[in-house]
Short mmCIF file of C-alpha atoms and ligand atoms in Angstrom, two decimals:
data_model
loop_
_atom_site.label_atom_id
_atom_site.label_comp_id
_atom_site.label_asym_id
_atom_site.label_seq_id
_atom_site.Cartn_x
_atom_site.Cartn_y
_atom_site.Cartn_z
CA MET J 21 27.80 121.95 83.52
CA SER J 22 31.56 122.39 83.14
CA GLU J 23 33.51 120.31 80.68
CA ARG J 24 35.01 117.06 81.98
CA ILE J 25 38.80 117.04 82.14
CA PRO J 26 40.23 113.53 81.73
CA PHE J 27 43.35 112.29 83.51
CA ASN J 28 45.09 111.35 80.27
CA LYS J 29 44.52 111.71 76.55
CA PRO J 30 46.83 109.92 74.11
CA TYR J 31 48.53 112.45 71.85
CA LEU J 32 48.95 111.82 68.13
CA THR J 33 51.66 113.73 66.27
CA GLY J 34 49.87 113.30 62.92
CA LYS J 35 52.37 110.99 61.20
CA GLU J 36 51.37 107.73 62.92
CA ALA J 37 48.83 106.51 60.35
CA HIS J 38 51.15 107.56 57.50
CA TYR J 39 54.03 105.46 58.82
CA ILE J 40 51.72 102.54 59.58
CA TYR J 41 50.54 102.72 55.94
CA GLN J 42 54.18 102.61 54.81
CA ALA J 43 54.89 99.65 57.07
CA VAL J 44 51.81 97.81 55.81
CA TYR J 45 52.75 98.24 52.15
CA SER J 46 56.45 97.57 52.66
CA GLY J 47 55.61 93.88 52.45
CA LYS J 48 57.18 93.08 55.82
CA ILE J 49 54.81 93.65 58.69
CA SER J 50 56.07 91.10 61.21
CA GLY J 51 58.74 91.99 63.76
CA ASN J 52 62.26 93.35 63.32
CA GLY J 53 61.40 95.28 60.14
CA GLN J 54 62.51 98.72 58.97
CA PHE J 55 60.63 100.79 61.54
CA THR J 56 61.69 98.51 64.39
CA GLN J 57 65.30 99.03 63.40
CA ARG J 58 64.85 102.80 62.99
CA CYS J 59 63.34 103.07 66.49
CA GLN J 60 66.08 100.95 68.05
CA ARG J 61 68.78 102.99 66.32
CA PHE J 62 67.12 106.20 67.54
CA PHE J 63 67.59 105.15 71.16
CA GLU J 64 71.09 103.75 70.66
CA GLU J 65 72.26 106.94 68.98
CA ARG J 66 70.44 109.57 71.04
CA TYR J 67 71.15 108.09 74.48
CA GLY J 68 74.17 105.89 73.85
CA PHE J 69 72.27 102.84 75.11
CA GLY J 70 73.60 99.36 74.55
CA LYS J 71 71.58 97.05 72.32
CA CYS J 72 67.92 98.13 72.13
CA LEU J 73 65.15 95.63 71.34
CA LEU J 74 61.54 96.74 70.92
CA THR J 75 59.06 94.53 72.76
CA THR J 76 55.28 94.27 72.88
CA SER J 77 55.29 95.89 76.34
CA CYS J 78 57.50 96.89 79.23
CA THR J 79 56.07 93.87 81.01
CA ASP J 80 57.58 91.68 78.28
CA ALA J 81 60.89 93.55 78.42
CA LEU J 82 61.06 92.77 82.14
CA GLU J 83 60.29 89.10 81.43
CA MET J 84 63.21 89.08 79.01
CA ALA J 85 65.38 90.65 81.72
CA ALA J 86 64.41 87.91 84.17
CA LEU J 87 65.36 85.24 81.61
CA LEU J 88 68.65 87.01 80.83
CA ALA J 89 69.50 87.29 84.54
CA ASP J 90 68.91 83.53 84.64
CA ILE J 91 66.63 83.79 87.66
CA GLN J 92 66.05 80.36 89.21
CA PRO J 93 63.48 79.14 91.76
CA GLY J 94 64.54 80.30 95.21
CA ASP J 95 66.56 83.28 93.99
CA GLU J 96 65.76 86.57 95.66
CA VAL J 97 65.08 89.83 93.88
CA ILE J 98 64.97 93.16 95.71
CA ALA J 99 62.41 95.67 94.41
CA PRO J 100 60.31 98.55 95.72
CA THR J 101 56.85 97.73 97.00
CA TYR J 102 55.45 101.02 95.69
CA THR J 103 55.42 100.08 92.00
CA PHE J 104 53.43 98.42 89.24
CA VAL J 105 52.88 94.64 89.28
CA SER J 106 55.04 94.02 86.19
CA THR J 107 58.20 95.22 87.98
CA VAL J 108 58.22 92.02 90.02
CA ASN J 109 55.81 89.64 88.27
CA ALA J 110 58.48 88.91 85.63
CA PHE J 111 60.78 87.51 88.33
CA VAL J 112 58.04 85.64 90.17
CA LEU J 113 57.30 83.86 86.86
CA ARG J 114 60.87 82.45 87.01
CA GLY J 115 60.37 81.29 90.61
CA ALA J 116 62.01 84.18 92.45
CA ARG J 117 61.05 85.39 95.89
CA ILE J 118 60.61 89.16 96.02
CA VAL J 119 62.19 90.99 98.94
CA PHE J 120 60.29 94.26 99.00
CA ALA J 121 62.05 97.47 99.99
CA ASP J 122 60.60 100.70 101.27
CA SER J 123 60.59 104.12 99.62
CA GLN J 124 62.55 107.20 100.55
CA GLU J 125 60.94 109.40 103.17
CA GLN J 126 60.18 112.18 100.67
CA HIS J 127 59.94 110.23 97.41
CA PRO J 128 58.45 106.90 96.31
CA ASN J 129 61.83 105.73 94.89
CA LEU J 130 63.91 103.05 96.63
CA ASP J 131 66.01 104.20 99.56
CA PRO J 132 69.52 102.72 99.05
CA GLU J 133 70.04 102.88 102.83
CA LEU J 134 67.23 100.38 103.27
CA VAL J 135 68.35 98.14 100.40
CA GLU J 136 71.75 96.99 101.66
CA PRO J 137 70.48 95.13 104.77
CA LEU J 138 68.12 93.15 102.49
CA ILE J 139 70.96 91.68 100.42
CA GLY J 140 71.68 88.05 101.31
CA PRO J 141 73.36 84.97 99.82
CA ARG J 142 70.36 84.21 97.56
CA THR J 143 69.97 87.75 96.21
CA LYS J 144 70.43 87.76 92.46
CA ALA J 145 69.04 91.06 91.22
CA LEU J 146 68.07 94.54 92.26
CA VAL J 147 65.28 96.33 90.37
CA ALA J 148 65.27 100.13 90.47
CA VAL J 149 62.05 101.86 89.42
CA HIS J 150 62.39 105.52 88.46
CA TYR J 151 59.05 106.71 89.79
CA ALA J 152 57.51 109.59 87.82
CA GLY J 153 60.63 109.54 85.64
CA VAL J 154 62.76 110.79 88.55
CA ALA J 155 66.09 109.01 88.91
CA CYS J 156 66.74 106.66 91.78
CA ASP J 157 70.10 107.23 93.46
CA MET J 158 71.85 105.23 90.74
CA GLU J 159 75.35 105.84 91.99
CA ARG J 160 74.65 104.13 95.28
CA LEU J 161 72.44 101.41 93.82
CA ALA J 162 75.04 100.61 91.16
CA ALA J 163 77.76 100.47 93.83
CA LEU J 164 75.64 98.04 95.87
CA ALA J 165 74.97 95.85 92.84
CA GLN J 166 78.67 95.79 91.98
CA LYS J 167 79.81 95.09 95.55
CA HIS J 168 77.44 92.14 95.93
CA GLY J 169 77.58 90.82 92.35
CA LEU J 170 73.91 91.51 91.59
CA PHE J 171 72.19 92.24 88.33
CA LEU J 172 71.00 95.83 88.33
CA ILE J 173 67.81 96.19 86.30
CA GLU J 174 66.11 99.52 85.71
CA ASP J 175 62.34 99.63 85.38
CA ALA J 176 62.49 102.79 83.31
CA ALA J 177 58.85 102.49 82.16
CA GLN J 178 58.19 106.13 83.10
CA ALA J 179 61.71 107.40 82.58
CA ILE J 180 62.16 108.20 78.91
CA ASP J 181 64.42 111.20 78.29
CA SER J 182 65.34 111.63 81.93
CA PHE J 183 68.82 111.87 83.42
CA HIS J 184 70.95 111.28 86.52
CA ASP J 185 73.84 113.74 86.68
CA GLY J 186 73.65 114.16 82.92
CA ARG J 187 73.58 110.44 82.16
CA PRO J 188 70.35 109.02 80.66
CA LEU J 189 68.20 106.70 82.74
CA GLY J 190 68.26 103.28 81.10
CA SER J 191 72.04 103.41 80.71
CA PHE J 192 72.95 102.45 84.30
CA GLY J 193 71.63 98.91 84.68
CA HIS J 194 72.87 95.71 83.08
CA MET J 195 69.41 95.96 81.52
CA ALA J 196 66.60 98.50 81.46
CA ALA J 197 62.94 98.28 80.44
CA PHE J 198 60.89 101.11 78.91
CA SER J 199 57.16 101.37 78.23
CA PHE J 200 55.26 102.97 75.37
CA HIS J 201 51.83 102.24 76.83
CA GLU J 202 49.34 104.97 75.98
CA THR J 203 49.64 106.45 79.48
CA LYS J 204 53.36 107.21 79.08
CA ASN J 205 55.09 110.23 77.50
CA ILE J 206 55.89 108.48 74.20
CA ILE J 207 53.37 105.88 73.11
CA SER J 208 52.48 103.12 70.68
CA GLY J 209 49.29 101.84 72.33
CA GLU J 210 50.95 98.85 73.92
CA GLY J 211 54.70 98.70 73.50
CA GLY J 212 58.04 98.57 75.23
CA MET J 213 61.76 98.14 74.86
CA LEU J 214 64.57 96.24 76.51
CA VAL J 215 67.95 97.95 76.69
CA VAL J 216 70.84 95.53 77.09
CA ASN J 217 73.86 97.49 78.26
CA ASP J 218 75.90 94.49 79.38
CA GLU J 219 77.85 93.32 76.33
CA SER J 220 77.89 89.69 77.47
CA LEU J 221 74.07 89.49 77.43
CA ARG J 222 73.46 90.93 73.98
CA ARG J 223 73.58 87.84 71.80
CA ARG J 224 71.37 85.87 74.16
CA ALA J 225 68.91 88.80 74.38
CA GLU J 226 68.30 88.66 70.64
CA ILE J 227 67.75 84.89 70.79
CA ILE J 228 65.26 85.15 73.66
CA TRP J 229 63.49 87.93 71.71
CA GLU J 230 63.07 85.64 68.66
CA LYS J 231 61.38 82.65 70.37
CA GLY J 232 64.68 81.14 71.50
CA THR J 233 66.06 80.97 67.97
CA ASN J 234 68.95 82.71 66.23
CA ARG J 235 66.66 83.93 63.45
CA ALA J 236 67.94 87.52 63.69
CA GLU J 237 71.48 86.33 62.93
CA PHE J 238 70.12 84.27 60.03
CA TYR J 239 68.39 87.31 58.50
CA ARG J 240 71.59 89.31 58.76
CA GLY J 241 73.33 86.52 56.83
CA GLU J 242 75.63 85.66 59.73
CA VAL J 243 74.60 81.97 59.79
CA ASN J 244 73.16 79.82 56.99
CA LYS J 245 70.37 78.20 59.01
CA TYR J 246 68.67 78.99 62.25
CA GLY J 247 67.34 76.82 65.06
CA TRP J 248 66.41 76.48 68.68
CA LYS J 249 69.19 77.78 70.91
CA ASP J 250 67.66 78.76 74.22
CA LEU J 251 64.48 79.59 76.09
CA GLY J 252 62.56 82.47 74.59
CA SER J 253 59.21 83.77 73.52
CA SER J 254 57.68 86.01 70.87
CA PHE J 255 58.66 89.29 72.47
CA LEU J 256 58.98 91.41 69.32
CA PRO J 257 56.13 93.63 68.09
CA SER J 258 54.81 93.90 64.52
CA ASP J 259 56.54 96.56 62.48
CA THR J 260 53.24 98.50 62.32
CA ILE J 261 53.58 99.17 66.07
CA ALA J 262 57.12 100.40 65.54
CA ALA J 263 55.85 102.64 62.71
CA PHE J 264 53.47 104.32 65.17
CA LEU J 265 56.27 104.68 67.69
CA PHE J 266 58.63 106.21 65.16
CA ALA J 267 56.21 109.08 64.50
CA GLN J 268 56.23 109.79 68.23
CA LEU J 269 60.02 109.63 68.51
CA GLU J 270 60.40 112.18 65.72
CA ASN J 271 58.40 114.55 67.93
CA LEU J 272 60.01 113.65 71.24
CA ASP J 273 61.49 117.09 71.90
CA ASP J 274 58.20 118.85 71.22
CA ILE J 275 56.24 116.39 73.40
CA GLN J 276 58.70 116.78 76.25
CA ARG J 277 58.71 120.57 75.94
CA ARG J 278 54.92 120.79 76.22
CA ARG J 279 54.75 118.31 79.12
CA ARG J 280 57.40 120.23 81.05
CA GLU J 281 55.52 123.47 80.44
CA ILE J 282 52.40 121.96 81.98
CA TRP J 283 54.39 120.48 84.87
CA ASP J 284 56.05 123.82 85.62
CA ALA J 285 52.70 125.61 85.56
CA TYR J 286 51.35 123.17 88.18
CA GLN J 287 54.43 123.69 90.31
CA ARG J 288 54.17 127.49 90.11
CA SER J 289 50.48 127.53 90.90
CA LEU J 290 50.56 125.06 93.80
CA GLU J 291 53.82 126.07 95.47
CA PRO J 292 52.11 128.61 97.76
CA LEU J 293 49.95 125.79 99.17
CA GLU J 294 53.05 123.74 99.91
CA ARG J 295 54.71 126.73 101.60
CA ARG J 296 51.73 126.94 103.95
CA GLY J 297 52.30 123.27 104.78
CA TRP J 298 48.94 122.20 103.34
CA LEU J 299 50.25 119.58 100.92
CA GLU J 300 53.50 118.16 99.54
CA LEU J 301 54.61 118.52 95.94
CA PRO J 302 57.13 116.30 94.09
CA ARG J 303 60.69 116.68 95.43
CA LEU J 304 63.50 116.11 92.98
CA PRO J 305 66.99 115.28 94.22
CA GLY J 306 69.77 117.49 92.82
CA TYR J 307 71.09 114.73 90.54
CA ALA J 308 67.74 114.12 88.81
CA THR J 309 66.07 115.82 85.85
CA ASN J 310 62.33 116.07 85.39
CA ASN J 311 60.84 114.40 82.30
CA ALA J 312 57.35 115.59 83.29
CA HIS J 313 55.88 112.13 83.24
CA MET J 314 53.59 112.86 86.14
CA PHE J 315 52.46 115.64 88.44
CA TYR J 316 51.33 114.54 91.87
CA LEU J 317 50.58 115.97 95.27
CA VAL J 318 50.63 114.27 98.66
CA CYS J 319 47.69 114.87 101.02
CA ARG J 320 47.86 114.83 104.83
CA ASP J 321 46.11 111.48 105.26
CA LEU J 322 43.83 108.96 103.61
CA ALA J 323 40.62 110.69 104.68
CA GLN J 324 41.77 113.99 103.18
CA ARG J 325 42.90 112.20 100.01
CA ASP J 326 39.46 110.63 99.62
CA ARG J 327 37.73 113.98 100.20
CA PHE J 328 40.01 115.49 97.56
CA LEU J 329 39.19 112.78 95.00
CA ASP J 330 35.44 113.19 95.67
CA PHE J 331 35.70 116.95 95.32
CA MET J 332 37.55 116.69 92.00
CA ARG J 333 35.12 114.07 90.67
CA GLU J 334 32.16 116.28 91.55
CA SER J 335 33.93 119.12 89.75
CA ARG J 336 34.35 116.88 86.68
CA VAL J 337 38.13 116.60 86.85
CA VAL J 338 39.70 113.15 86.88
CA ALA J 339 42.46 112.94 89.49
CA VAL J 340 43.66 109.49 90.52
CA PHE J 341 45.64 107.82 93.27
CA HIS J 342 48.37 105.39 92.28
CA TYR J 343 49.95 102.15 93.54
CA LEU J 344 48.90 99.94 96.40
CA SER J 345 51.97 98.36 98.00
CA LEU J 346 52.61 95.01 96.36
CA HIS J 347 53.65 93.31 99.61
CA GLU J 348 50.07 93.84 100.80
CA SER J 349 48.42 92.71 97.55
CA ASP J 350 46.07 89.71 97.52
CA TYR J 351 48.65 87.75 95.56
CA TYR J 352 51.73 88.47 97.64
CA ARG J 353 50.51 89.17 101.20
CA ASP J 354 51.10 85.59 102.38
CA LYS J 355 54.49 85.34 100.68
CA HIS J 356 55.88 88.57 102.15
CA ASP J 357 58.26 88.26 105.12
CA GLY J 358 56.09 90.49 107.30
CA ARG J 359 58.28 93.61 107.49
CA PRO J 360 56.13 96.76 107.59
CA LEU J 361 56.99 99.31 104.88
CA PRO J 362 55.50 102.52 106.28
CA ARG J 363 56.86 105.08 103.83
CA ALA J 364 55.27 103.32 100.87
CA ALA J 365 52.06 103.10 102.92
CA ARG J 366 51.98 106.89 103.12
CA PHE J 367 52.20 107.16 99.32
CA ASN J 368 49.48 104.46 98.97
CA ASP J 369 47.16 106.55 101.10
CA CYS J 370 48.04 110.14 100.31
CA LEU J 371 49.42 110.52 96.76
CA VAL J 372 47.15 111.89 94.00
CA ARG J 373 48.01 112.48 90.35
CA LEU J 374 46.62 115.44 88.39
CA PRO J 375 45.73 115.51 84.65
CA LEU J 376 48.87 115.89 82.53
CA PHE J 377 48.79 115.38 78.78
CA TYR J 378 50.02 117.24 75.71
CA GLU J 379 46.65 118.67 74.76
CA LEU J 380 45.67 119.89 78.22
CA ALA J 381 44.73 123.49 77.44
CA GLN J 382 45.91 126.37 79.60
CA ALA J 383 42.33 127.22 80.58
CA GLN J 384 41.71 123.61 81.60
CA GLN J 385 44.83 123.53 83.69
CA GLU J 386 43.90 126.81 85.35
CA ARG J 387 40.56 125.27 86.28
CA VAL J 388 42.31 122.26 87.84
CA CYS J 389 44.63 124.53 89.82
CA ALA J 390 41.77 126.74 91.02
CA LEU J 391 39.97 123.63 92.29
CA VAL J 392 43.05 122.44 94.16
CA HIS J 393 43.37 125.88 95.77
CA ARG J 394 39.69 125.97 96.69
CA PHE J 395 39.84 122.48 98.25
CA PHE J 396 42.91 123.10 100.42
CA GLU J 397 41.74 126.54 101.51
CA ALA J 398 38.46 125.01 102.72
CA GLU J 399 40.34 122.18 104.46
CA ASN J 400 42.52 124.65 106.32
CA ALA J 401 39.92 127.35 107.00
C1 PLP C 502 53.65 101.34 82.86
C2 PLP C 502 54.58 100.60 83.76
C3 PLP C 502 54.92 99.25 83.55
C4 PLP C 502 54.25 98.39 82.53
O1 PLP C 502 54.39 98.83 81.23
P1 PLP C 502 53.62 98.07 80.04
O2 PLP C 502 54.26 98.61 78.82
O3 PLP C 502 52.18 98.44 80.18
O4 PLP C 502 53.85 96.61 80.22
C5 PLP C 502 55.87 98.68 84.37
N1 PLP C 502 56.46 99.37 85.37
C6 PLP C 502 56.14 100.65 85.63
C7 PLP C 502 56.84 101.37 86.73
C8 PLP C 502 55.18 101.30 84.84
O5 PLP C 502 54.86 102.58 85.10
#
């Protein structure tokens, strides 16, 4: 029987355990230690981000963003429906109503054209998710946010080291949230980061991060005692997590290089099938770079997608579909305003992701590609 090819395999650079050992024996293993600060500085220097704060997850970073945007019960937040739960759950926790927006025709990202009519007097924030690390149309979304006085928040969970017209994703919003979950390009098991670009939010961000106290200022010697200043929670990870992450960041260029190589090989191999009109491959707008977070294809319909998944499973390759529109989820169905969102529905039904991880060997990838060819040739025979 042929070897099973998983969908993902977390990649270790080799230095993770070494740095964790250092963190453990440094005598400070709680949050905001040496490795935390090294990681935060890495992002601030490499991408010119505003203040960076490591968090225990992207989910937590988004919860911080909702607190910083001062979301109140009854406020409205516009977000795509084709996304992960955490994109909107953070705002629902503060009492917001989510006004879901549809995708672009050819890409799961928000369509700015469809966003503007959703903006009303109660709208407080707009959340842009860069699906597969491909930039949303940030120029138009930023213009909308500015015109209507909204917070622009980037869910950049998948968008590390990706750009819009040369400017890094995560630098456009008032705030941006990244993920280092083991399924992302750069990992720490669970982990995330909040980027606070808006100067006026930075001090409060640090307080919210430290349980609502100004402990960070106290440790820097800026105040002689610290106390309760605001709402907050324990959003900061142990320094051992940051130590793991730092080993990954040191290898970021190599990780990205290998992922792009794999992505390009998929594109080259499967392009002829797209030219015959048998499937759709990812379409990148001219302003967006590719950080090779994900390689997906779009089938003709749900039945074909299910046949494809069965065929791959029987061939011992793990391919997986992705999001189910949040406006149709068990939790939100009754709260949604009833507008159909048909473009997202097509991605719900037809999108499939192929294995993509650093250690995917060339021979393994060739096997995946041969299977995709065999399936679509049989479908179109
Ligand atoms: C992975 C992901 C998240 C959640 O990240 P965690 O670090 O697991 O909390 C949120 N939004 C999107 C778009 C994601 O892909």
